[in-house]
């Protein structure tokens, strides 16, 4: 079963803020994928209170984070495998996705029919997901049924059967899904963008794999990969719910704590670098041209990330006004900021007049670079942003995802507790500075009619 809260940015999907992915696997400010509406919010916990809710400990090399939410009637646990695309090659791309999906089909103590019966009876779900930087197997259960659900979850994680018929069924489903990617313009543009942006980078190997790479994987390949990766040094475990951390620690020691420790250290992730603006046009007979352009963006642990989030939100609002409201050139012009280990921001639009739309986008980026924003615009953007952020943090799943992404990519889980302070401290000068630093050298891809595209507009010539 595929994970509902842990997503990868594919087919125009992005996580909003850190890991509200997906939300794990979270990117940011893409309304087409996640479009929460502003609602009144209660006063959030202060940073010290938030940090105090999290207990951190180590079990035989396995780092564990437990966030206690008193009174919560649900529990979410996520077991995360570090490094994502750095673990795979073009030949076995998608192996983690297939492994985790097939693992949730059956285990040694819970064959397929028994597993489904038990999960349905308990109201529990076990699901999985992948992104460029890590993958995960997750458990969601009620607090009352957590003990039994944990027993099932650990058996699925540690002792999957990888029965040939299960592997074949899951593999066929994944292959069909991958072959559909080029059928819709939105998903195809994402494929084209990845080829351009990630050339020579580990991200070029899609963690979901390709139809060809997935088709070549066998049950034995999954067993071998599972044995290789189930080391505590490769894993992170996050649990959110109304649980006693010490009792959970005992359960972990009796299960995941018995895994070999290993000495895994992920290789450093190369930074993305674009020396100049480019545009690549792929011909397809469509009523409009689909356009997306990306530029390098600050990493999750960078102080620049917070003003960049504000700058992206302001750009998004301005594009909506100028392209849709004033000129009716597109229904959903967008500016976005992803949250990856090697990070990107960008713009996208679908329009019958792509040249004019892109010219407006570039002009609005130039405005951000040349003119400081007003205090009123800054204040309104931050308030709107914080509302959306806290709306996205309502569930245990979202909070588990945020902790995991901050720990794996954002310099440590404690950085997930300072979001409100960091975003509120952004100044107009900060916004102007990051716009100047990052909103340049844009890599555009276009799907549509090449004859209607003026490359000089896209490259700023």
Coordinates of C-alpha atoms in Angstrom, one line a residue, residues 36-40 384 387-388 391:
X36 CA -4.7 24.5 2.2
X37 CA -6.9 27.6 2.8
X38 CA -6.2 30.1 5.5
X39 CA -8.0 29.6 8.7
X40 CA -7.8 31.2 12.1
X384 CA -0.6 33.8 5.6
X387 CA -1.5 29.9 8.9
X388 CA -0.9 27.5 6.1
X391 CA -2.8 24.0 9.2

